[in-house]
Coordinates of C-alpha atoms in Angstrom, one line a residue:
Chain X
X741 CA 147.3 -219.7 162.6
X742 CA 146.1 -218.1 166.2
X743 CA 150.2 -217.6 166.4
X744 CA 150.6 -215.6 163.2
X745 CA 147.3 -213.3 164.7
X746 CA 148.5 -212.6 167.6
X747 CA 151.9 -211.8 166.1
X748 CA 150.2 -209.6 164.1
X749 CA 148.7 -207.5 166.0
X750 CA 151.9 -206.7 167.7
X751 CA 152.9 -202.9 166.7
X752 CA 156.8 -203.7 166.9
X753 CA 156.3 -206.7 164.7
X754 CA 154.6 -204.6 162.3
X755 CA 157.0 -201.7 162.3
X756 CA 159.7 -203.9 160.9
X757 CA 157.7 -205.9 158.7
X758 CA 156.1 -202.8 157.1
X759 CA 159.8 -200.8 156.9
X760 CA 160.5 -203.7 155.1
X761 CA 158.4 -203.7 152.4
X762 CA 157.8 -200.0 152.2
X763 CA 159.8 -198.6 149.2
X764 CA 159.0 -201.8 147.2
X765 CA 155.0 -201.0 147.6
X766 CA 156.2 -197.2 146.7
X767 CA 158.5 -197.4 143.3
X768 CA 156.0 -200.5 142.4
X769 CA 152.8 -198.8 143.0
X770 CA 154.5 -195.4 141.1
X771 CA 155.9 -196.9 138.1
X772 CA 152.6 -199.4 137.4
X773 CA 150.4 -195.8 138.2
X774 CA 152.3 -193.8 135.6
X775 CA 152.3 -196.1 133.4
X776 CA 148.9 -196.9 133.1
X777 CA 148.3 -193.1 133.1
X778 CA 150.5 -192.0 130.3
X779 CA 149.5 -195.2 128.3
X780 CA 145.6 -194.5 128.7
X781 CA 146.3 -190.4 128.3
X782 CA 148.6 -191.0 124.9
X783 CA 148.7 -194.2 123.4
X784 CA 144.6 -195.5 124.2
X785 CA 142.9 -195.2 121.5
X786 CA 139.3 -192.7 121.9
X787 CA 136.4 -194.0 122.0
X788 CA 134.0 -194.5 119.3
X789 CA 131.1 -192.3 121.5
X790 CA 132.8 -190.4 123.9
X791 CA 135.7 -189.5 121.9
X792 CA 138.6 -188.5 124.3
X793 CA 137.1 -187.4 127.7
X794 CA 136.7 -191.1 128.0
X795 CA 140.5 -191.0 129.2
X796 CA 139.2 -189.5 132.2
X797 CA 138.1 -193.6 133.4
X798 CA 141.8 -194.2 134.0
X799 CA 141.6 -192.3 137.4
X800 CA 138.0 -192.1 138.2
X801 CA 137.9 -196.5 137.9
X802 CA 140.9 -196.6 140.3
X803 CA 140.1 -193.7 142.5
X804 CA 136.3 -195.5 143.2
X805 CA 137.3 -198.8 143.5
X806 CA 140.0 -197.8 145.9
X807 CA 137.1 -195.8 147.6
X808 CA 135.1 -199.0 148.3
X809 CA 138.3 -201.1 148.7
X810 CA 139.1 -199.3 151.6
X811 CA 135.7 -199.3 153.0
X812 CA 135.1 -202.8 153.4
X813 CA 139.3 -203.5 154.7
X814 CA 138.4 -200.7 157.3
X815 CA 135.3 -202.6 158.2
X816 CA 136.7 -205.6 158.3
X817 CA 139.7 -204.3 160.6
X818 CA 136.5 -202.6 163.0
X819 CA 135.3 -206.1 163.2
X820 CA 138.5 -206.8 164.9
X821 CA 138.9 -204.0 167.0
X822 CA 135.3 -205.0 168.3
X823 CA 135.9 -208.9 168.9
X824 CA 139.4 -209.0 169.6
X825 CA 140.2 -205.8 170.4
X826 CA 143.3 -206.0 168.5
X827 CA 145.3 -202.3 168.6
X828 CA 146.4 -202.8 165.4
X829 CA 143.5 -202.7 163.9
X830 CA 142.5 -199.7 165.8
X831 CA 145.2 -198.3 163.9
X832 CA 144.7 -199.2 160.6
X833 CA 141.4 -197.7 160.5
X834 CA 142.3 -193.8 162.0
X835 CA 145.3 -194.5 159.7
X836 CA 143.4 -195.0 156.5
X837 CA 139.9 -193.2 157.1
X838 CA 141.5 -189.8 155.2
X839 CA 143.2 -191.5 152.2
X840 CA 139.8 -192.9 151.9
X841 CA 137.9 -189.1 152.2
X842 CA 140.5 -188.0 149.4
X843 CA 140.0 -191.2 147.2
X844 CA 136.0 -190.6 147.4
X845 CA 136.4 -187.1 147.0
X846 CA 138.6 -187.5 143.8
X847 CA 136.3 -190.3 142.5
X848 CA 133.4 -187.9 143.0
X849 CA 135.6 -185.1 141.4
X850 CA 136.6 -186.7 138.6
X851 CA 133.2 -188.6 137.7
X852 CA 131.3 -184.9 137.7
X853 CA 133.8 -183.2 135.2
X854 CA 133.5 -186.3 133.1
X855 CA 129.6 -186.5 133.0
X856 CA 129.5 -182.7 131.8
X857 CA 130.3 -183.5 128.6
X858 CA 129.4 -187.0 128.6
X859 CA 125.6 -186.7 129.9
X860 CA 125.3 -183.1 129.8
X861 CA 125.5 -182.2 133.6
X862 CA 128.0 -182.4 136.1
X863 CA 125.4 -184.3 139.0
X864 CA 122.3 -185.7 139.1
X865 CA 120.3 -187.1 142.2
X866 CA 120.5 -190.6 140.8
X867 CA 121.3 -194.2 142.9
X868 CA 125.1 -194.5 142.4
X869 CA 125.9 -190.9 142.7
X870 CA 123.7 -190.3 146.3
X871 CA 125.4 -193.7 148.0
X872 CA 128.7 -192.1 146.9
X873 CA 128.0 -189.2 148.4
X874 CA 127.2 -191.1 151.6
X875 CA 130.2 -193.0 151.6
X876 CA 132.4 -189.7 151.7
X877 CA 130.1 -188.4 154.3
X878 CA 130.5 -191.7 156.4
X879 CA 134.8 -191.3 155.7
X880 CA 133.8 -187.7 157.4
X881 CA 132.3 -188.7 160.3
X882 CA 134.8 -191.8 161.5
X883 CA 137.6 -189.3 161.2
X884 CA 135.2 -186.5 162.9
X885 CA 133.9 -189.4 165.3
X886 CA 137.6 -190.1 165.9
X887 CA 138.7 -186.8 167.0
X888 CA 135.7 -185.6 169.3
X889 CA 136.2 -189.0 171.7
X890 CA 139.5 -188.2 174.1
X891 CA 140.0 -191.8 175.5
X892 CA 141.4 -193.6 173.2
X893 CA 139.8 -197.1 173.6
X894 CA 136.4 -195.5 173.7
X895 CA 136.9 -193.8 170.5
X896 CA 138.4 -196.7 169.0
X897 CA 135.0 -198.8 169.7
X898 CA 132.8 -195.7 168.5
X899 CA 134.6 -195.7 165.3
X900 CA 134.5 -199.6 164.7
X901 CA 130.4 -199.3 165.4
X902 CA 130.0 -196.7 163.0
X903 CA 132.0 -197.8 160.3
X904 CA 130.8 -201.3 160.6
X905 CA 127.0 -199.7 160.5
X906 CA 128.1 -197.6 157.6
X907 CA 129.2 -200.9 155.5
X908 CA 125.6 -202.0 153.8
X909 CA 126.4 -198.9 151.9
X910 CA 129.1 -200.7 150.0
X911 CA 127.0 -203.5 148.2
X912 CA 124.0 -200.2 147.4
X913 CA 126.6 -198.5 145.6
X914 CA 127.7 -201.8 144.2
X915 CA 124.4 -203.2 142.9
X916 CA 122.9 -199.8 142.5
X917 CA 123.1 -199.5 138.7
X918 CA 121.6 -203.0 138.6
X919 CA 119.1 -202.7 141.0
X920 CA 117.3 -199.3 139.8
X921 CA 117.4 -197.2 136.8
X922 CA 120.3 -194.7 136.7
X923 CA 122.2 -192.6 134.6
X924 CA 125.4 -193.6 135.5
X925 CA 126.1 -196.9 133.6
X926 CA 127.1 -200.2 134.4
X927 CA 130.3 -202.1 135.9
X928 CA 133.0 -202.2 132.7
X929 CA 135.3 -204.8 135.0
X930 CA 133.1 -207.8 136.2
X931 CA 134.5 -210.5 137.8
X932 CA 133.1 -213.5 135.9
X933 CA 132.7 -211.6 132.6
X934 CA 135.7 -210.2 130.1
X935 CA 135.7 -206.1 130.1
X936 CA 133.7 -204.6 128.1
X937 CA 136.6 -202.7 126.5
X938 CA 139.5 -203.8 124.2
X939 CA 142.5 -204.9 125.4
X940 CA 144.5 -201.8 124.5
X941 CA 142.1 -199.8 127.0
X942 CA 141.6 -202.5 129.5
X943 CA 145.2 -203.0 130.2
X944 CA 146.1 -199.6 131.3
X945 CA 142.9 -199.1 133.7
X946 CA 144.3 -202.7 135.3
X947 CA 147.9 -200.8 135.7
X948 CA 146.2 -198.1 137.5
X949 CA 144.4 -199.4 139.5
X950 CA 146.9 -202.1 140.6
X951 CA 149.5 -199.0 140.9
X952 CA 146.9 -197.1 142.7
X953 CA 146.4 -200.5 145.5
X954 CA 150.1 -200.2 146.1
X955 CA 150.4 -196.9 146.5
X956 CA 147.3 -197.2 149.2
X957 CA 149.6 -199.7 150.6
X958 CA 152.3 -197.2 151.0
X959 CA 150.3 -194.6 152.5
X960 CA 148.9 -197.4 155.2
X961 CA 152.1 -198.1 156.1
X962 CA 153.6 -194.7 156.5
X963 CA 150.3 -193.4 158.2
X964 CA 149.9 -196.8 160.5
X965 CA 153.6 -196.2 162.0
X966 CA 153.1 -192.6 162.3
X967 CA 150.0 -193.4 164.3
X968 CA 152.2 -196.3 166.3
X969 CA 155.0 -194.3 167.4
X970 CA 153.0 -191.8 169.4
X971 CA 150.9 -194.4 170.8
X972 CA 154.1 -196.5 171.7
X973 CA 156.6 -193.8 172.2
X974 CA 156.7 -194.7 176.1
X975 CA 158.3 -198.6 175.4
X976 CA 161.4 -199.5 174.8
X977 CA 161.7 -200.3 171.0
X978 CA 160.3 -196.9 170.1
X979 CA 163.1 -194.9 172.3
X980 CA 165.3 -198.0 170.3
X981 CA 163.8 -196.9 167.2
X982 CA 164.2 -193.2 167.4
X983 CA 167.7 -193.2 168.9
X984 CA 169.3 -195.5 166.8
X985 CA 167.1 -195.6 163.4
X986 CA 166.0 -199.2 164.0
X987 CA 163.6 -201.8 165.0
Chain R
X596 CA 150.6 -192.5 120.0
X597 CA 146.6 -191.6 119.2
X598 CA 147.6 -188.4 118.9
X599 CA 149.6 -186.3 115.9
X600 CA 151.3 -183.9 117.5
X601 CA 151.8 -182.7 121.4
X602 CA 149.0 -179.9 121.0
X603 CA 146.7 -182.1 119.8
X604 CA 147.3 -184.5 123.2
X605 CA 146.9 -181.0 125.0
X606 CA 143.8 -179.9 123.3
X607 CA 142.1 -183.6 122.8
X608 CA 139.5 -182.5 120.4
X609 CA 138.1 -180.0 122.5
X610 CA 137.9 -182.3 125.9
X611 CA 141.6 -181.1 127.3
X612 CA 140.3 -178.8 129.7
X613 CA 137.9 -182.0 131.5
X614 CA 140.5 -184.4 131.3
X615 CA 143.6 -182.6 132.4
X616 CA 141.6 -180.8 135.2
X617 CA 140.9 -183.9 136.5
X618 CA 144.4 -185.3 136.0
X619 CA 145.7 -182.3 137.9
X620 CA 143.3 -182.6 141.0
X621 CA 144.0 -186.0 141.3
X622 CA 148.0 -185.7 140.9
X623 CA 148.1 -182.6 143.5
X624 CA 146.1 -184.2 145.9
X625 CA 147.7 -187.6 145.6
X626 CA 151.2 -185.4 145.9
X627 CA 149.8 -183.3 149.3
X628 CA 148.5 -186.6 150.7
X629 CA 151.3 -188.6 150.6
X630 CA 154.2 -185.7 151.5
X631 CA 151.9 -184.9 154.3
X632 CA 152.1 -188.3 155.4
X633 CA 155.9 -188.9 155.3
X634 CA 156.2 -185.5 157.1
X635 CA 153.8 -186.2 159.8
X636 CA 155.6 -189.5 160.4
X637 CA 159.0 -187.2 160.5
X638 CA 157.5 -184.8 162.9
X639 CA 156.2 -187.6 165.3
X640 CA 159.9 -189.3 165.4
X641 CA 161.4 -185.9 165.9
X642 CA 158.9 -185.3 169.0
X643 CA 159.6 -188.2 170.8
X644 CA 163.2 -187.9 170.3
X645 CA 163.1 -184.2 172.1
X646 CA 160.8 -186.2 174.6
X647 CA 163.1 -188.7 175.4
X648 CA 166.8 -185.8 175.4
X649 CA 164.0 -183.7 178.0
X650 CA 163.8 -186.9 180.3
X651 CA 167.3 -187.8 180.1
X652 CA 168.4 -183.8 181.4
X653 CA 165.7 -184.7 183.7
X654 CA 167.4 -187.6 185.0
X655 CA 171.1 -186.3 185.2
X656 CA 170.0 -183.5 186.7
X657 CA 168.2 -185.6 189.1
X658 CA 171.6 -187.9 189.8
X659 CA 173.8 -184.7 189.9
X660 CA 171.6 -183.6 193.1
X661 CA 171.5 -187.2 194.4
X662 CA 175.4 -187.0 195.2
X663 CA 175.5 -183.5 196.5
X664 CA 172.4 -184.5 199.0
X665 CA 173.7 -187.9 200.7
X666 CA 170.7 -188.4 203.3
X667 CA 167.8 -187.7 201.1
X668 CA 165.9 -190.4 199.3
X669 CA 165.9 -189.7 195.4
X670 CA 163.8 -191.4 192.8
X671 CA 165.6 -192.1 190.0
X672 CA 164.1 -193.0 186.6
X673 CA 163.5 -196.5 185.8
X674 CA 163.3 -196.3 181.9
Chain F
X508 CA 137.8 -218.9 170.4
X509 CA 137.5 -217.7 173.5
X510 CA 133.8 -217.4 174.8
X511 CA 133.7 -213.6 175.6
X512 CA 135.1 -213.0 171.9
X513 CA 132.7 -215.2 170.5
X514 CA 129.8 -213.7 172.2
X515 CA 131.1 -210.5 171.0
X516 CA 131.2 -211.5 167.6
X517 CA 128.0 -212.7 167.8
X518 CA 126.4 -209.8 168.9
X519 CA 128.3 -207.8 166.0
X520 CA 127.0 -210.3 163.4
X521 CA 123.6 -210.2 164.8
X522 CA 123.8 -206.1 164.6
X523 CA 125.0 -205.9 161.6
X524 CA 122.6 -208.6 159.8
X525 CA 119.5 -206.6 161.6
X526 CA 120.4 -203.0 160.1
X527 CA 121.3 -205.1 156.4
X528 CA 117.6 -206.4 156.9
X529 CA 116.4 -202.4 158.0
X530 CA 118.2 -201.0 155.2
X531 CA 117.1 -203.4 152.5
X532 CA 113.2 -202.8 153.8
X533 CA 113.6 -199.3 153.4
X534 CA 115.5 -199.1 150.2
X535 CA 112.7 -201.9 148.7
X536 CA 109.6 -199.6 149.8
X537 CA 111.1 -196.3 148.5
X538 CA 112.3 -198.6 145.5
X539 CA 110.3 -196.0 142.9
X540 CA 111.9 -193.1 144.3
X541 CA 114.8 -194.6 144.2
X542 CA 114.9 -194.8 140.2
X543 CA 115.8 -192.0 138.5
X544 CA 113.2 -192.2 135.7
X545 CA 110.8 -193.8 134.3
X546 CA 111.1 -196.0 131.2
X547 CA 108.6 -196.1 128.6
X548 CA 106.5 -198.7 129.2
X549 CA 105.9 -197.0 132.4
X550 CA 104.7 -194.1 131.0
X551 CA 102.6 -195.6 128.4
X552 CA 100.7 -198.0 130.8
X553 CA 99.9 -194.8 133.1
X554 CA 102.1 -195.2 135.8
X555 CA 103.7 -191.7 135.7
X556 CA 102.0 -189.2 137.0
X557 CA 100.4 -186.0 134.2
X558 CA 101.6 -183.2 134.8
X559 CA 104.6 -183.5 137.4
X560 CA 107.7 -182.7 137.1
X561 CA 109.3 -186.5 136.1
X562 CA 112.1 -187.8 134.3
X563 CA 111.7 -190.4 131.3
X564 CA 115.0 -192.5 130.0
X565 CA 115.0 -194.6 127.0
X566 CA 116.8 -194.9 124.0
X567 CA 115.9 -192.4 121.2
X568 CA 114.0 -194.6 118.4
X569 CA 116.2 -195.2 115.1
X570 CA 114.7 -192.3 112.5
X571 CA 112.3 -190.8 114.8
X572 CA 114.7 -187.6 115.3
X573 CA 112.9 -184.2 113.5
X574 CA 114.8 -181.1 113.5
X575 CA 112.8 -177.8 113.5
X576 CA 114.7 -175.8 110.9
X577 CA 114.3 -172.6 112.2
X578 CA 114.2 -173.1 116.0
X579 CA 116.0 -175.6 118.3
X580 CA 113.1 -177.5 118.5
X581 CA 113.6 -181.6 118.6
X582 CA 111.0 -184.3 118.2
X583 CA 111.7 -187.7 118.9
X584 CA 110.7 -191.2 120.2
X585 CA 111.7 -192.5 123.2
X586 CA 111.5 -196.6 123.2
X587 CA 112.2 -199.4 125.7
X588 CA 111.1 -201.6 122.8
X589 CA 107.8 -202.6 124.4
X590 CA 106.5 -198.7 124.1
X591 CA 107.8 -195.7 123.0
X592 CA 106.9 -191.9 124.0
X593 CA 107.2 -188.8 121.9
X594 CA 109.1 -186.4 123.6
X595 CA 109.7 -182.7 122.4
X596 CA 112.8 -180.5 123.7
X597 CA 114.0 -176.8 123.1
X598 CA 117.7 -176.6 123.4
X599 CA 121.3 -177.6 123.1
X600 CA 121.3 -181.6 123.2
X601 CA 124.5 -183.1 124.9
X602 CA 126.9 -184.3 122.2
X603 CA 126.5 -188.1 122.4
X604 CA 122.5 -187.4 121.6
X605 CA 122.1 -189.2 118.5
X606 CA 119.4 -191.8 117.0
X607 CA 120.1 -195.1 119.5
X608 CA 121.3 -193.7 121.9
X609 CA 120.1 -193.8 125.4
X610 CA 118.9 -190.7 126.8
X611 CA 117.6 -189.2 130.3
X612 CA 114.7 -186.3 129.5
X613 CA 113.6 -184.2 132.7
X614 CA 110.0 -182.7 132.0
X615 CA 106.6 -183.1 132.3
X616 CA 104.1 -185.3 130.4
X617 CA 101.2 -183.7 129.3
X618 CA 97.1 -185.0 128.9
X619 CA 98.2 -185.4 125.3
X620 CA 100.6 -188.5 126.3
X621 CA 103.6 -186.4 124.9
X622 CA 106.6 -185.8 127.2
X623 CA 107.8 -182.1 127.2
X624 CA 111.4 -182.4 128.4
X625 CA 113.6 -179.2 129.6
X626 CA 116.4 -181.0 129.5
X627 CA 117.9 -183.6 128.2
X628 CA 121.1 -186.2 129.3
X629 CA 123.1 -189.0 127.4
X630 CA 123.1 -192.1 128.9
X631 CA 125.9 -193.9 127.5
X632 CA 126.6 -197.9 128.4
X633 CA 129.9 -199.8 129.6
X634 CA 130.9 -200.6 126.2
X635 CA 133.8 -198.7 125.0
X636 CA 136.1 -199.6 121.7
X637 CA 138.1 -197.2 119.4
X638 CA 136.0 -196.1 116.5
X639 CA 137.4 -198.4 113.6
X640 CA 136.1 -201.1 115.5
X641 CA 133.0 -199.3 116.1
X642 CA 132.6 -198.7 112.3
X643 CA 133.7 -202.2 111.2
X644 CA 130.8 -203.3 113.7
X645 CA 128.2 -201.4 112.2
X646 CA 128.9 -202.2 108.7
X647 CA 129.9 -205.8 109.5
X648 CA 125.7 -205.9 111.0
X649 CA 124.3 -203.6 107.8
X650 CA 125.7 -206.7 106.1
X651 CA 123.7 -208.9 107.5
X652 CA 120.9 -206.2 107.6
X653 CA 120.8 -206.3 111.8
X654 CA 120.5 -203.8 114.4
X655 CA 124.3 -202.9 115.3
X656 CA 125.5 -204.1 118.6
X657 CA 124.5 -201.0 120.3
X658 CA 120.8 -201.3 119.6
X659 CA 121.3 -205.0 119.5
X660 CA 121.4 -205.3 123.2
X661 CA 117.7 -203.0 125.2
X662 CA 119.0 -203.9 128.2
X663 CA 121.5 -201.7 128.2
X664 CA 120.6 -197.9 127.2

């Protein structure tokens, strides 16, 4: 087991792994996207309350659970960087921190256009709303936190200190619509319970946000390897790499 | 299809300009995010390549004066 | 494990369990301010204050809705089922207002114990289902002369 970590935290080993699996993680993650979007846009039925800006759940459930999803795997990889100081992990988390901004951001987006004609305004001060807010503010500051530290191995302990502090965030947003009163509403997906939707609704918010994890996936990869060859470009498998197109 | 027709997908009972705003925003940005990625990743292969042509002149041009100048000590590259 | 890493780790663990601990404390004590509104058997025992600017959710009492006819003036019941308040509101209502439904009212509650809102918000739950099943639901409970699932459930307004 001790093997496989340490072989994972080697950058070459990753390159060629992650080359590997790239374009499936791409077409797989695009073609399970669209079609939960066209299928939730066109064939869904509408909602019985809501009517049809309900359709607007197929990207804002994906978008803010891909929001929180990559919260807690960057924390995770900062506990790393802290105990083991792993470079890989390093990595993963300057690699990720602005898909994260942009998936909060859209979450946040997409959630205020639907509550204006859902509840009748497009924000409101309430529990799950503020600690959403906080969590794109904390995305801001690793990647600002990032770029003000010049020495690399400094900045890469700064970053895994503040996002690990910034992590009880993730179960407040969680539980916050449980744990005070709010106006946004409740979980639809639970893990022990079946959704709270039909099947023919269910289904195509799965496909999205399944599509929506691979793509994520994707992006790691291509960001992550971006972020390796400049580190690495000095050893020998990079100049390998670049000169004759593989690892 | 839950809709009749194409304009009444577009129009959505009055909620088309909600939903396909926010289909739009997300789609764009998804789009920028992920060209911007490939194309940084591009850019930072293209760099080191031009980095590692600059050392090579670097090093001829270092051998070629190695040979002309017999006696003097010359530090060649390693890598 | 090696014994620097485990220190380490420990010291992360121990850091991160001491702000969880910080965070909860805070988030308990400013627990009141933390909720958006106030629900009505809140408002009814006294614990909101008169006169402030507050917010009071619930879910708008079946047949309590009265329509001014020549204004935009609503009257209604707001009900946790353990109390309701009567709120008043001049304005456009959201579309999804409607007699069970769960509402958010901003406003202030007046010496009178009646809540005078200046705007009002849907609250809508995590139930969704296309509307033939929502209609085969709600006669499929007139049947058996019950509340229909919506109303069926307080907890979730």
């Amino acid at each position: 087991m001790w093997q496989f970590f340490h072989k994972l935290g080697s950058p070459k080993w990753f390159f060629g792994i992650s080359t590997r699996f790239m374009p499936w993680l791409l077409a797989g993650g695009l073609l399970l996207l669209m079609s939960g979007v066209i299928w939730g846009l066109a064939f869904a039925p509408k909602d019985y309350l809501q009517g049809n800006s309900y359709r607007i759940i197929f990207i804002h459930v994906p978008t803010a659970f891909m929001a929180q999803s990559v919260y807690i795997m960057m924390a995770s990889a900062a506990l790393v960087t802290l105990v083991w100081r792993m470079k890989l992990a390093d990595v993963f988390v300057k690699a990720v921190a602005p898909v994260g901004l942009i998936l909060t951001f859209l979450a946040l987006f997409t959630g205020a256009v639907w509550g204006k004609p859902t509840w009748g305004t497009w924000w409101i001060w309430d529990a799950r709303l503020t600690s959403m807010l906080i969590l794109l503010f904390l995305y801001g500051g690793v990647i600002a936190l990032d770029r003000a530290i010049n020495d690399e191995k400094s900045a890469a302990r700064a970053v895994a200190v503040l996002v690990l502090v910034g992590v009880v965030n993730i179960p407040i947003i969680k539980y916050s619509v449980e744990w005070w009163n709010t106006l946004h509403q409740p979980a639809t997906f639970k893990l022990t319970e079946k959704p709270s939707m039909p099947a023919e609704m269910w289904v195509p918010l799965l496909l999205s946000v399944l599509g929506l994890y691979l793509i994520f996936g994707w992006l790691a990869c291509v960001r992550m390897q971006t972020e390796i060859l400049s580190r690495e470009q000095r050893t020998r498998w990079v100049k390998e790499f670049v000169t004759k197109g593989r690892v | 299809m839950a809709f009749d027709s194409f304009s009444a997908l577009i129009v959505m009972e009055g909620h088309g300009p909600y939903v396909w705003a926010c289909y739009a925003v997300f789609f764009v940005l998804m789009a920028l995010m992920m060209i911007a990625s490939v194309r940084s990743r591009s850019a930072t292969i293209e760099s080191c390549r031009r980095g590692y042509e600059l050392q090579a002149e670097k090093s001829t041009v270092a051998a070629a004066s190695a040979t002309s100048a017999s006696f003097a000590r010359v530090n060649v590259s390693q890598d | 494990m090696h014994p620097i890493r485990k220190k380490r780790l420990t010291i992360v663990l121990f850091l991160l369990v001491g702000l969880s601990v910080a965070v909860a404390l805070t988030t308990y004590a400013l627990r009141q301010n933390i909720n958006l509104f106030y629900d009505p058997s809140q408002i009814s025992a006294g614990e909101a204050p008169v006169d402030v600017r507050i917010r009071a959710g619930g879910m708008v009492e079946e047949g309590s809705v009265v329509r001014d006819p020549e204004s935009l003036k609503v009257e209604f019941l707001v009900t946790d089922f353990n109390a309701s308040v009567p709120v008043e509101y001049v304005g456009i209502l959201p579309d999804l207002f409607a007699e069970g439904q769960g509402i958010v009212a901003m406003g202030r509650l007046n010496n009178k114990g009646r809540f005078v809102a200046d705007q009002v918000l849907a609250k809508h739950d995590e139930n969704y289902m296309p509307p033939e099943v929502a209609n085969a639901l709600e006669k499929a409970s007139k049947a058996e002369n019950k509340p229909m699932s919506g109303t069926a459930k307080p907890a979730t307004y």
